[in-house]
Amino acid sequence: RKRQEAVVGLLKRFDGKSQETEGEVKKAEAEIRAMLEAKAKDSSDKAQKLKEWQAKHGALLGAEGLLKARKLSENSRGTILALALENLEHKEYRVRLAVASVLQALAEVDGISVYLKAKKVIFESINRNFTRNSGQAKIKNQAKFLLPTADLLSLVSFEETPQQEKGGGAAKEAKSTAVAATKAPAKSAIAGRDKTAAAATVVKEKEEKGEELSLPSTATVLPTTTGNGAAMGGGLPMLGAAGKHKGLRGSVLKKHGAAASVARRAKIGGQRFALPGAVKGKGDGAAARPTTTTRISKPKELTRWKAELREQMHDTEGWKSLETSFGVLKAIVAGSGTAFSKHVDREILQLIEKASSHTNRFVREIAYKTIAEIAMSCDLETLKKLAKITCLLLAKGLSDNWSQVRYASSIATRHMLLRAQKEGFAEEYLPILLPPMCINRYYVAQGVRIYSQESWKLAMGTRGPDLVAKYISNVVDFYVQQAQADNHAVREAACACITELALKVDRKAVSPKVDVLLETLIDCFKDDSWPVRDAACSACGDFIKAFSKESKPKMKKLYSLWFEHLKDSIPSVREGAAIALGKALEAYKEAAVEVMEKKLEETISAVREQKDSSTSLGDMANVTQFGVARRLTGKASLEKSDQQMYSCGSLAPKMKKRGAGCMDHSFQRPAEPWEISDGALYLLREVSSLAPQLVTRFLPQAVEAVEKKSYQHHVYLKQTFWRAIPVIARNMGKRPFKRIMEPIMEPLCDTLLCENKLASHAAADCIEALAKYLGQMILAGRLDDRMRDKIRRSGLVQIAL
């Protein structure tokens, strides 16, 4: 920020045409060139390295400012271009970003010539960085693991044990050879690998013949460490408990993961792992031990090191300089404007296509941003070519697991589609782009959701339902596919979109697809993720209400699922199931009343069986300490690494898509009796409008259930009941409700004095709502002196009764 402020101050000073100002500009140019031309010095001083990249970053910011102010001459601009390209793959990310800004400013001044001069360097950088080798990755927190560079087998050494001391001079000879080997560097990595392979072959042959293996020298077994960690692999004989030598069955350690296995086997003979050069004897009778600064205390740290390496190679960090090199290309496109259209050739489009499918999400994101930049500035002919090639890529980006990639693809889609509509050729791409655009309006990430909703309004206007009906087959196929996605947030959005089909789209278009859509929702009913189950539950209710005739064959299965969710451990799921059952009551009336009456009879008084030790969300383990999740180590960390990653707080892949039966969601536990009664209260609220006779019959039992206080979670049942009473009163009507309200008044006033604030406020809100609906005088006539005293002592009711 300070460097940017300095650049702004410099430009304000140059805001003039005097000779003095021109002289200062030339002086600033010279300083900028000097800072950019300065070569990095080989130094271990962190402060010096920090100062070097900061100088380059400041110089690039200054160059960008002078370019925007049009203060640089043509020769100076050529020099700045060459120096900026030299820093295209600088180690510091912020320097690379500044390079992109400088090239955009150059393109705004000099036009397409900047692209022609820089094209070769940029494309070489992009192609060179598309893949990377894990052996070249640097290890973060190296001191934490007490490890050297990438040659993991150079960690393998042995420690002299008392058995070896008694065994004679073989161990001493091996020890002295090991120390000598650590002091003398190898001539070449190739020679080291040859020795390793030869040693492994000898071990394997002797083991197959059943011969006893003697301990070879460490210099023969261990490859020599090279700068890039190329020397790896080898078969290392291990010591038995009695000092005898056991082979590794001829295995060659070609991967870091195999070292963990070596470490486990080493425990048999009491061996330890140490870095080369760490074997220091304290005398002939002393065991050789590693030093504390280089010792690996536990073999599992080897697997932790491997997990750390994989993590750095994963989807959460950049991919060398590939992202920023693509960013430079995008910046030049933005700076060149329409002039770049002629240069959107096959080579660029192939690079974009390749990047949009890259394993790293930052690379995918910048690819879609580049498409958006081209779509905004290109001419009509180039736009048609771009749309034809990138249409499927955009649809794929709109369905990406990372919300940042979805957002970038949404931007590109909006710009391309709006221009295509203006030019009159957008219709051919709607069958591909419309389904993912539609589902992103319900995506969990707020930025993606809001932007997609705005794009839908701009592109579709008021024609949205008609277009969905027109391409209903494409839309339904896509929704079904997304309902089976690994990301639970995507499955939830798919359920919401299916609900929309029932509510907003032409009935004739959706009717042939009802069977497929219901099967999809029933499948989501069994999801491990409760938001998905909740969304599927509500969607089924809307479908039943809109397509009662088509849905009738599946009602038996749906009733079973709804009743199971009516006792779910999540309160919102219980309420959602009751709402869906209320919609089924609207669709099937008398037939549904009989089913629900039977269910209420079974569940409304279930709380009688409640034990004093009740639970809410029970059996759910707290896997954090002080709110911070602990890092997995060892084997567990490897099992969780190299897996598909998700954004937006997604629980995938912990949350499974679905199972085999209605109760297969593994995150569900047996329902508590109070939860069963709680679901029944929600259901009683929903049936009160169409079946008030059920309220008249079951309200006394509901009051009895609410009055039970011997268990811990009785306050939750009270909250549900008192929030439901005003709704029940309005649904039944004043006169029918006044006939049955007398039993609720005493427990209602008692709850006002409850220690639980949510329960007491729910009771106060209930009293105020009833007073407003029935009238204060009528409600006051139902109160005796004891009830009025409780209302007065609570201080929560704001009306006079």
Short mmCIF file of C-alpha atoms in Angstrom, two decimals, residues 215 221 391 656:
data_model
loop_
_atom_site.label_atom_id
_atom_site.label_comp_id
_atom_site.label_asym_id
_atom_site.label_seq_id
_atom_site.Cartn_x
_atom_site.Cartn_y
_atom_site.Cartn_z
CA LEU A 215 24.78 -56.01 6.65
CA VAL A 221 22.81 -49.08 0.06
CA CYS A 391 -19.92 -22.87 -25.24
CA LYS A 656 -22.49 -39.23 0.85
#
